[in-house]
Structure formats: structure tokens, C-alpha cells
Amino acid sequence: AVVSTQSTGRVGFHLHNSISNTHTTEDIVSLMHLSVSSAENVSSTLGGGRVRYTCVDASKKYLVCGASTGSLYFFDRATLTFVQLCAIIKEPITIVKFGPNDNLLAVATKANILYVLELNLGSLKEKDKILFKVNEHKESETTYLLWGVSGDTVFSSDDSGQIVCSTVSRGRITFLGSNPTELIARCDSRVVQLDICNSSPQNVPFLLVSTLTKTSILNIAEKNATMIGKAAREGRFGACYHPFYQSKLFAARPGKRIWLADFSGKVESTLNYKEDFSDEDAVVVSAFIGVVPIAELPNADSANFSKVLPWGQYVISWDEKSLFLLDGEEVEVLEWRADPVLCVDTTA
């Protein structure tokens, strides 16, 4: 998960699944929180003026910030020192997503064009370059980018419900059928979140697709979808595959609930976390405003789960102002970190 402040374009904090599963959220803050001083180091690279950061992503080695000018600013993840500027895109950037090997980057722009870049960071011989661009989302806002596990495919979605798959091999596009990109699904509404799993019980790769009304399991090869559960819902709720639970899927629901489902779409149980939010003696630990009682937080009742991601044996979820660490076994909110200013989810 990656989060940044909106009003100034400055980076706030970020989380990434490549860190050890044994860390608590206190460790997350110490290892991965961009403190006020370190965030200033990143922000100062812009040099003031009208240029601002619009999105951010992290890999094992690097942090990348997309800017309103179309430029990409790369920093060393451990030290936050500036590494490189990439200025080959000329449109405001909305989403950035590192490929698994750090050398490929998917970039969505305000013009709703998807670029896949070869970065060659630190190389004196090879410069960054655009491998290809995808125009299938040009009529709709790009909402999510997701790389395949091996880094040879990138999936993109938009607010009209389209999902497109593009394939990269050895630095160039390979063809899915007769086209470099392929429309693999048209959903009923805006796509909120995508997740991928190559280890289903039948060893069939699938996409977990969450829209404004439902979450479905999409068989990529056969292009057919199975809805999780039978009850539709409204809102920006996500879902994820959780390797710790092997053949289980987590799908966020309204009312601070999460469905635990199998690969057939059958809901096995409903995890209800609502009671934890009604306990006035419970506390929330915030990276920004310290430890405060839940009762003192504004709009505590309106806090809800949105997108979800695995974190070790736990689940992380977040909305515009909060980040939640959830225990799926004990059905407990382990920690709730609140940001007093509006945050922008830059995973999509």
C-alpha cells in the first residue's frame, strides 16, 4: 500500500509487502514511514513552483514519485537520496507501478494512456525508454495497475469497467492472439482493485476483480467470471488473495466486514470487526498524531474498509484517512492508524 498527502503533493508514508512478515506496525513506521524530515528531502527535489508529486510507488530498492509535469523522480528506498530523473513522458502522471524486477515501470497518465518503461537505473550505457504504450483506456480514467507474478504481463483497468492485459517479453511486446494488448473483461462498473494468483487449486491463473458492485474471480484463460457471494453491494470495496490462508480470498464488505471465500466464490465466513470500533477504551496508534482514544477520533463510526492487501498472516485495509491492520484468525483490529489530513491512495 502506498499513501501520500494530497494538498501539497508531498509524500507522506508508504507500505510495501517486500518487508519481512514479522514486523508489527510499529516496525512498519520505523522502517518505512517517511518522516517529516525525510519527506522534505524527497519533496525538495521538485524545487518549488507549480510542479507537484501526484503518485508514488516503492520497490525493494527504489521509491518513484510521478509528477504533474510527466516527470518521474527516483530515490534510493533506504536512504531517500535522489537517484535519477526520467522526463520522457509529457503528460501528468496518475499511477506508477514497479514491475517485479525493478527495471520495468508501468505508468498511467491523465490522458489515460498506459506506458511501460524500461528504466535501466544506474546504467551509464542504457537510457530509460518507452517500450510501448496502451491506448485502450483513452476514453476512461485508469483506475488500477497490476503486474503479473513473473513480470511479463501488466493488467490495467478503468472506470468504465474495462480490464486490459499487455504482455512484455525480452524488452518488447509479444502478442496475445494478433494484438499487443487484449481486452479481457468488461465489468459492470468502475474497477476498484485487481489481484492475481497463479496457485489456485486447479493451478489456473485468475484475476480477482473488485468493482463498485461486487467482487468476481476471473479465469484469465477462459475469460469467464464467478461472483463471490450472492449479495451485491455499493462502494469502493476491494479484495485480495492471501497466501497465508492458501486457498482463501478476502473481500471487503460494508459495515466493517470482510468475507472469507474459496476459489469457487463460496463465502465460508463473514469476519465482523464492528465491535472493535464501538469500544471507547480501545486506542488507535497514529504515525502523525500519537496515541488517542477511539472516541476522540472524528468520524470513527464512518471509518470503513476499502482495498485490502495481505501483510504476513494479517490483512491491511485503508480508506481516505485510516490504515487498518486486521487479524483474520481472531477477527480483531490490531491497529488503526489515522491521518488527520486527507490521504490519497496511490496504489490506483
CSV table of C-alpha atoms in Angstrom, one decimal:
chain,number,residue,atom,x,y,z
A,1,ALA,CA,0.0,0.0,0.0
A,2,VAL,CA,1.3,3.5,-0.8
A,3,VAL,CA,-0.2,6.7,0.6
A,4,SER,CA,0.7,10.3,0.0
A,5,THR,CA,-0.7,13.6,1.1
A,6,GLN,CA,-2.9,15.4,-1.5
A,7,SER,CA,-2.8,19.1,-0.7
A,8,THR,CA,0.9,19.8,-1.3
A,9,GLY,CA,1.9,16.8,-3.4
A,10,ARG,CA,4.4,15.8,-0.7
A,11,VAL,CA,5.0,12.2,0.2
A,12,GLY,CA,3.5,11.0,3.5
A,13,PHE,CA,4.2,7.4,4.2
A,14,HIS,CA,4.2,4.0,2.3
A,15,LEU,CA,3.9,0.3,3.0
A,16,HIS,CA,5.2,-2.5,0.8
A,17,ASN,CA,4.9,-6.2,1.1
A,18,SER,CA,8.5,-7.0,0.4
A,19,ILE,CA,9.4,-6.2,4.1
A,20,SER,CA,9.5,-9.1,6.5
A,21,ASN,CA,6.2,-10.6,7.6
A,22,THR,CA,7.3,-10.5,11.3
A,23,HIS,CA,7.2,-6.7,11.6
A,24,THR,CA,4.5,-5.1,13.7
A,25,THR,CA,3.1,-1.7,12.5
A,26,GLU,CA,5.4,0.0,14.9
A,27,ASP,CA,8.2,-1.6,12.9
A,28,ILE,CA,6.5,-0.5,9.7
A,29,VAL,CA,6.5,3.1,10.9
A,30,SER,CA,10.2,3.0,11.9
A,31,LEU,CA,11.3,1.1,8.8
A,32,MET,CA,9.0,2.5,6.2
A,33,HIS,CA,7.4,5.7,7.4
A,34,LEU,CA,8.7,8.8,5.6
A,35,SER,CA,9.2,11.1,8.5
A,36,VAL,CA,8.7,14.9,8.2
A,37,SER,CA,12.4,15.4,7.6
A,38,SER,CA,12.9,12.6,5.1
A,39,ALA,CA,9.7,13.6,3.3
A,40,GLU,CA,11.2,17.1,3.0
A,41,ASN,CA,14.3,15.6,1.4
A,42,VAL,CA,12.1,13.9,-1.3
A,43,SER,CA,9.9,17.0,-1.7
A,44,SER,CA,12.8,19.4,-2.1
A,45,THR,CA,13.8,17.7,-5.3
A,46,LEU,CA,10.9,19.4,-7.0
A,47,GLY,CA,12.4,22.8,-6.3
A,48,GLY,CA,9.1,24.5,-5.6
A,49,GLY,CA,6.9,26.2,-8.2
A,50,ARG,CA,3.8,24.6,-9.7
A,51,VAL,CA,5.3,21.1,-10.1
A,52,ARG,CA,3.9,18.6,-7.5
A,53,TYR,CA,4.0,14.9,-6.9
A,54,THR,CA,0.8,13.1,-7.9
A,55,CYS,CA,1.6,9.4,-7.1
A,56,VAL,CA,4.2,7.2,-5.6
A,57,ASP,CA,5.3,3.5,-5.6
A,58,ALA,CA,8.1,1.5,-3.9
A,59,SER,CA,10.1,-1.5,-4.9
A,60,LYS,CA,12.7,-3.3,-2.9
A,61,LYS,CA,15.4,-0.8,-4.0
A,62,TYR,CA,13.7,2.4,-5.1
A,63,LEU,CA,10.9,4.9,-4.5
A,64,VAL,CA,9.4,6.6,-7.5
A,65,CYS,CA,7.3,9.7,-7.5
A,66,GLY,CA,5.2,10.7,-10.5
A,67,ALA,CA,4.8,14.4,-11.1
A,68,SER,CA,2.2,16.8,-12.6
A,69,THR,CA,4.7,17.6,-15.4
A,70,GLY,CA,5.0,13.9,-16.5
A,71,SER,CA,8.5,13.5,-15.0
A,72,LEU,CA,9.4,10.6,-12.8
A,73,TYR,CA,11.7,11.1,-9.8
A,74,PHE,CA,13.6,8.0,-8.5
A,75,PHE,CA,15.0,7.8,-5.0
A,76,ASP,CA,17.0,5.2,-3.1
A,77,ARG,CA,14.5,3.5,-0.9
A,78,ALA,CA,16.8,3.0,2.1
A,79,THR,CA,18.3,6.5,2.2
A,80,LEU,CA,15.8,8.5,0.2
A,81,THR,CA,18.6,10.1,-1.7
A,82,PHE,CA,17.8,11.2,-5.3
A,83,VAL,CA,18.9,8.7,-7.9
A,84,GLN,CA,17.6,9.7,-11.3
A,85,LEU,CA,15.1,11.9,-13.2
A,86,CYS,CA,13.1,10.4,-16.1
A,87,ALA,CA,11.4,13.0,-18.3
A,88,ILE,CA,10.3,11.1,-21.4
A,89,ILE,CA,6.6,11.3,-20.6
A,90,LYS,CA,5.0,14.7,-21.2
A,91,GLU,CA,1.5,14.2,-19.6
A,92,PRO,CA,0.6,14.5,-15.9
A,93,ILE,CA,1.1,11.1,-14.2
A,94,THR,CA,-1.7,9.5,-12.2
A,95,ILE,CA,-0.4,6.0,-11.3
A,96,VAL,CA,3.0,4.3,-11.2
A,97,LYS,CA,3.7,0.6,-10.6
A,98,PHE,CA,7.1,-1.1,-10.4
A,99,GLY,CA,7.5,-4.5,-12.1
A,100,PRO,CA,8.8,-7.3,-10.0
A,101,ASN,CA,12.4,-6.8,-11.2
A,102,ASP,CA,12.8,-3.1,-10.6
A,103,ASN,CA,13.7,-2.4,-14.2
A,104,LEU,CA,10.2,-2.1,-15.6
A,105,LEU,CA,7.6,0.5,-14.7
A,106,ALA,CA,4.0,0.9,-15.7
A,107,VAL,CA,2.8,4.4,-15.8
A,108,ALA,CA,-0.8,5.7,-16.3
A,109,THR,CA,-1.3,9.4,-17.2
A,110,LYS,CA,-4.1,11.9,-17.0
A,111,ALA,CA,-4.6,11.4,-20.7
A,112,ASN,CA,-5.5,7.8,-19.8
A,113,ILE,CA,-2.6,6.3,-21.8
A,114,LEU,CA,-0.6,3.5,-20.2
A,115,TYR,CA,3.2,3.5,-20.8
A,116,VAL,CA,5.5,0.6,-20.0
A,117,LEU,CA,9.1,1.9,-19.4
A,118,GLU,CA,12.5,0.1,-19.2
A,119,LEU,CA,14.3,2.1,-16.6
A,120,ASN,CA,18.0,1.0,-16.6
A,121,LEU,CA,18.5,2.9,-13.3
A,122,GLY,CA,22.2,3.5,-12.6
A,123,SER,CA,23.3,2.3,-16.1
A,124,LEU,CA,25.8,4.5,-17.9
A,125,LYS,CA,25.2,2.7,-21.2
A,126,GLU,CA,21.5,2.2,-21.3
A,127,LYS,CA,19.0,5.1,-21.0
A,128,ASP,CA,15.4,4.8,-19.9
A,129,LYS,CA,13.0,4.2,-22.8
A,130,ILE,CA,9.3,3.7,-23.6
A,131,LEU,CA,8.8,0.0,-24.6
A,132,PHE,CA,5.2,0.6,-25.6
A,133,LYS,CA,2.0,2.4,-24.8
A,134,VAL,CA,-1.6,1.3,-24.5
A,135,ASN,CA,-4.5,3.4,-25.7
A,136,GLU,CA,-7.4,1.2,-24.8
A,137,HIS,CA,-8.3,3.3,-21.8
A,138,LYS,CA,-8.2,6.6,-23.6
A,139,GLU,CA,-11.9,7.3,-23.1
A,140,SER,CA,-12.0,6.4,-19.4
A,141,GLU,CA,-9.9,7.1,-16.3
A,142,THR,CA,-7.3,4.4,-15.5
A,143,THR,CA,-8.1,3.1,-12.0
A,144,TYR,CA,-5.6,0.3,-11.3
A,145,LEU,CA,-2.3,-1.3,-12.5
A,146,LEU,CA,-1.2,-4.8,-11.6
A,147,TRP,CA,1.9,-6.7,-12.7
A,148,GLY,CA,1.8,-10.5,-13.2
A,149,VAL,CA,3.9,-12.5,-10.9
A,150,SER,CA,6.7,-13.1,-13.4
A,151,GLY,CA,6.7,-9.6,-14.7
A,152,ASP,CA,5.8,-10.5,-18.3
A,153,THR,CA,2.3,-9.1,-18.1
A,154,VAL,CA,0.7,-5.9,-16.9
A,155,PHE,CA,-3.1,-5.6,-16.2
A,156,SER,CA,-4.8,-2.2,-16.3
A,157,SER,CA,-8.4,-1.2,-15.6
A,158,ASP,CA,-10.6,1.8,-15.9
A,159,ASP,CA,-13.7,3.5,-14.5
A,160,SER,CA,-15.8,2.1,-17.4
A,161,GLY,CA,-15.1,-1.4,-16.2
A,162,GLN,CA,-12.6,-2.4,-18.9
A,163,ILE,CA,-9.6,-4.7,-18.0
A,164,VAL,CA,-6.7,-4.9,-20.5
A,165,CYS,CA,-3.8,-7.3,-20.5
A,166,SER,CA,-0.5,-6.3,-22.1
A,167,THR,CA,2.5,-8.7,-22.4
A,168,VAL,CA,6.2,-7.9,-22.3
A,169,SER,CA,9.0,-10.3,-23.2
A,170,ARG,CA,12.7,-9.5,-23.5
A,171,GLY,CA,12.1,-5.8,-23.7
A,172,ARG,CA,9.4,-5.8,-26.4
A,173,ILE,CA,5.8,-6.6,-26.7
A,174,THR,CA,4.7,-10.2,-27.5
A,175,PHE,CA,1.3,-10.8,-29.0
A,176,LEU,CA,-1.8,-12.1,-27.3
A,177,GLY,CA,-3.6,-13.5,-30.4
A,178,SER,CA,-3.0,-10.9,-33.0
A,179,ASN,CA,-2.8,-7.8,-30.8
A,180,PRO,CA,-0.1,-6.5,-28.5
A,181,THR,CA,-2.8,-5.8,-25.9
A,182,GLU,CA,-6.0,-7.6,-25.2
A,183,LEU,CA,-9.3,-6.6,-23.7
A,184,ILE,CA,-10.0,-9.5,-21.3
A,185,ALA,CA,-13.1,-8.2,-19.5
A,186,ARG,CA,-15.9,-5.6,-19.5
A,187,CYS,CA,-17.2,-5.2,-15.9
A,188,ASP,CA,-20.5,-3.6,-14.8
A,189,SER,CA,-18.9,-0.6,-13.2
A,190,ARG,CA,-15.6,1.1,-12.2
A,191,VAL,CA,-12.8,-1.3,-11.3
A,192,VAL,CA,-11.7,-0.7,-7.7
A,193,GLN,CA,-8.9,-3.3,-7.2
A,194,LEU,CA,-7.2,-6.2,-9.0
A,195,ASP,CA,-5.2,-9.0,-7.6
A,196,ILE,CA,-3.7,-12.1,-9.3
A,197,CYS,CA,-3.0,-15.6,-8.2
A,198,ASN,CA,-1.2,-18.4,-10.0
A,199,SER,CA,-1.6,-21.0,-7.3
A,200,SER,CA,-5.3,-21.8,-7.3
A,201,PRO,CA,-6.3,-25.4,-6.5
A,202,GLN,CA,-6.6,-26.1,-10.2
A,203,ASN,CA,-3.4,-24.2,-11.0
A,204,VAL,CA,-5.3,-21.9,-13.2
A,205,PRO,CA,-4.2,-18.3,-13.2
A,206,PHE,CA,-7.0,-15.9,-12.3
A,207,LEU,CA,-7.7,-12.3,-11.5
A,208,LEU,CA,-9.6,-11.1,-8.5
A,209,VAL,CA,-11.7,-8.2,-9.8
A,210,SER,CA,-13.5,-5.8,-7.5
A,211,THR,CA,-15.9,-3.2,-8.9
A,212,LEU,CA,-18.4,-0.8,-7.3
A,213,THR,CA,-21.0,-3.6,-7.0
A,214,LYS,CA,-19.2,-6.9,-6.5
A,215,THR,CA,-16.0,-9.0,-6.4
A,216,SER,CA,-15.5,-11.7,-9.0
A,217,ILE,CA,-13.0,-14.4,-9.8
A,218,LEU,CA,-11.9,-14.1,-13.5
A,219,ASN,CA,-10.4,-17.1,-15.2
A,220,ILE,CA,-7.8,-15.3,-17.4
A,221,ALA,CA,-7.5,-18.2,-20.0
A,222,GLU,CA,-11.2,-18.8,-20.4
A,223,LYS,CA,-12.3,-15.2,-19.7
A,224,ASN,CA,-15.3,-16.3,-17.6
A,225,ALA,CA,-16.1,-14.8,-14.2
A,226,THR,CA,-17.6,-16.1,-11.0
A,227,MET,CA,-19.1,-13.7,-8.4
A,228,ILE,CA,-18.0,-14.1,-4.8
A,229,GLY,CA,-21.1,-14.5,-2.7
A,230,LYS,CA,-24.7,-13.7,-3.8
A,231,ALA,CA,-25.3,-10.3,-2.3
A,232,ALA,CA,-24.3,-7.2,-4.3
A,233,ARG,CA,-23.0,-4.1,-2.6
A,234,GLU,CA,-22.2,-0.5,-3.4
A,235,GLY,CA,-18.9,1.3,-2.9
A,236,ARG,CA,-15.2,1.1,-3.3
A,237,PHE,CA,-14.5,-2.2,-1.7
A,238,GLY,CA,-11.6,-4.4,-2.7
A,239,ALA,CA,-10.4,-8.0,-2.4
A,240,CYS,CA,-7.2,-9.9,-2.3
A,241,TYR,CA,-5.7,-13.4,-2.4
A,242,HIS,CA,-3.9,-14.3,0.9
A,243,PRO,CA,-1.1,-16.8,0.6
A,244,PHE,CA,-1.1,-17.4,4.4
A,245,TYR,CA,-4.6,-18.8,4.1
A,246,GLN,CA,-3.7,-20.7,0.9
A,247,SER,CA,-7.0,-21.2,-0.9
A,248,LYS,CA,-8.8,-18.3,0.7
A,249,LEU,CA,-9.9,-14.9,-0.6
A,250,PHE,CA,-10.6,-11.8,1.4
A,251,ALA,CA,-13.3,-9.5,0.1
A,252,ALA,CA,-14.2,-6.2,1.9
A,253,ARG,CA,-17.8,-5.5,2.6
A,254,PRO,CA,-19.8,-2.6,4.0
A,255,GLY,CA,-20.2,-2.3,7.8
A,256,LYS,CA,-16.6,-3.1,8.6
A,257,ARG,CA,-16.9,-6.7,7.5
A,258,ILE,CA,-14.8,-9.0,5.3
A,259,TRP,CA,-15.9,-12.1,3.5
A,260,LEU,CA,-13.6,-15.1,3.6
A,261,ALA,CA,-14.3,-17.1,0.4
A,262,ASP,CA,-12.9,-20.0,-1.5
A,263,PHE,CA,-11.9,-20.2,-5.2
A,264,SER,CA,-15.4,-21.2,-6.3
A,265,GLY,CA,-16.8,-18.0,-5.0
A,266,LYS,CA,-18.5,-19.6,-2.0
A,267,VAL,CA,-18.4,-17.4,1.2
A,268,GLU,CA,-17.2,-19.6,4.0
A,269,SER,CA,-17.5,-17.0,6.8
A,270,THR,CA,-18.1,-13.3,7.5
A,271,LEU,CA,-15.5,-11.5,9.6
A,272,ASN,CA,-17.2,-8.7,11.5
A,273,TYR,CA,-14.9,-6.1,13.1
A,274,LYS,CA,-17.6,-3.6,14.0
A,275,GLU,CA,-17.4,-4.3,17.8
A,276,ASP,CA,-13.8,-3.2,17.9
A,277,PHE,CA,-14.8,0.3,16.7
A,278,SER,CA,-17.5,0.6,19.3
A,279,ASP,CA,-15.1,0.1,22.2
A,280,GLU,CA,-14.4,3.5,23.6
A,281,ASP,CA,-11.5,2.1,25.7
A,282,ALA,CA,-9.7,1.0,22.5
A,283,VAL,CA,-6.9,3.1,21.2
A,284,VAL,CA,-5.6,4.0,17.8
A,285,VAL,CA,-1.9,4.5,17.2
A,286,SER,CA,-1.2,7.2,14.6
A,287,ALA,CA,2.1,7.9,12.9
A,288,PHE,CA,1.0,11.6,12.8
A,289,ILE,CA,-0.9,12.4,15.9
A,290,GLY,CA,0.2,10.0,18.6
A,291,VAL,CA,-1.9,7.6,20.7
A,292,VAL,CA,-5.5,8.7,21.2
A,293,PRO,CA,-8.8,7.1,22.3
A,294,ILE,CA,-11.0,5.9,19.5
A,295,ALA,CA,-13.8,8.1,21.0
A,296,GLU,CA,-11.7,11.2,20.3
A,297,LEU,CA,-11.2,10.5,16.6
A,298,PRO,CA,-13.5,12.3,14.2
A,299,ASN,CA,-15.9,10.2,12.2
A,300,ALA,CA,-14.9,7.0,13.9
A,301,ASP,CA,-18.3,5.4,13.0
A,302,SER,CA,-17.9,6.2,9.3
A,303,ALA,CA,-14.5,4.5,9.1
A,304,ASN,CA,-14.7,1.6,6.7
A,305,PHE,CA,-12.5,-1.0,4.9
A,306,SER,CA,-11.9,-0.4,1.2
A,307,LYS,CA,-9.0,-2.1,-0.6
A,308,VAL,CA,-7.3,-5.0,1.2
A,309,LEU,CA,-3.8,-6.5,0.9
A,310,PRO,CA,-2.0,-9.4,2.8
A,311,TRP,CA,0.6,-8.5,5.4
A,312,GLY,CA,2.2,-11.6,6.7
A,313,GLN,CA,-0.6,-13.6,8.4
A,314,TYR,CA,-2.7,-10.4,8.7
A,315,VAL,CA,-4.6,-8.1,6.4
A,316,ILE,CA,-4.1,-4.4,5.7
A,317,SER,CA,-7.0,-2.2,4.6
A,318,TRP,CA,-7.4,1.5,4.3
A,319,ASP,CA,-9.7,4.4,3.4
A,320,GLU,CA,-9.1,8.1,2.9
A,321,LYS,CA,-8.0,8.8,6.4
A,322,SER,CA,-7.2,5.5,8.0
A,323,LEU,CA,-4.9,2.4,7.8
A,324,PHE,CA,-6.1,-0.8,9.5
A,325,LEU,CA,-4.1,-3.9,10.5
A,326,LEU,CA,-6.6,-6.8,10.8
A,327,ASP,CA,-6.3,-10.3,12.3
A,328,GLY,CA,-8.3,-12.7,10.2
A,329,GLU,CA,-8.0,-15.6,12.7
A,330,GLU,CA,-9.1,-13.7,15.9
A,331,VAL,CA,-11.3,-11.2,13.9
A,332,GLU,CA,-9.6,-8.3,15.7
A,333,VAL,CA,-8.5,-4.8,14.7
A,334,LEU,CA,-4.8,-5.0,15.8
A,335,GLU,CA,-4.0,-1.3,15.0
A,336,TRP,CA,-5.7,1.6,13.4
A,337,ARG,CA,-3.6,4.4,12.2
A,338,ALA,CA,-5.3,7.7,11.4
A,339,ASP,CA,-4.1,10.6,9.4
A,340,PRO,CA,-5.6,14.0,10.3
A,341,VAL,CA,-5.3,15.2,6.7
A,342,LEU,CA,-6.9,13.7,3.6
A,343,CYS,CA,-4.7,11.0,2.1
A,344,VAL,CA,-4.6,9.8,-1.5
A,345,ASP,CA,-4.4,6.1,-2.2
A,346,THR,CA,-1.7,5.8,-4.9
A,347,THR,CA,-2.0,2.1,-5.5
A,348,ALA,CA,-4.6,3.0,-8.0
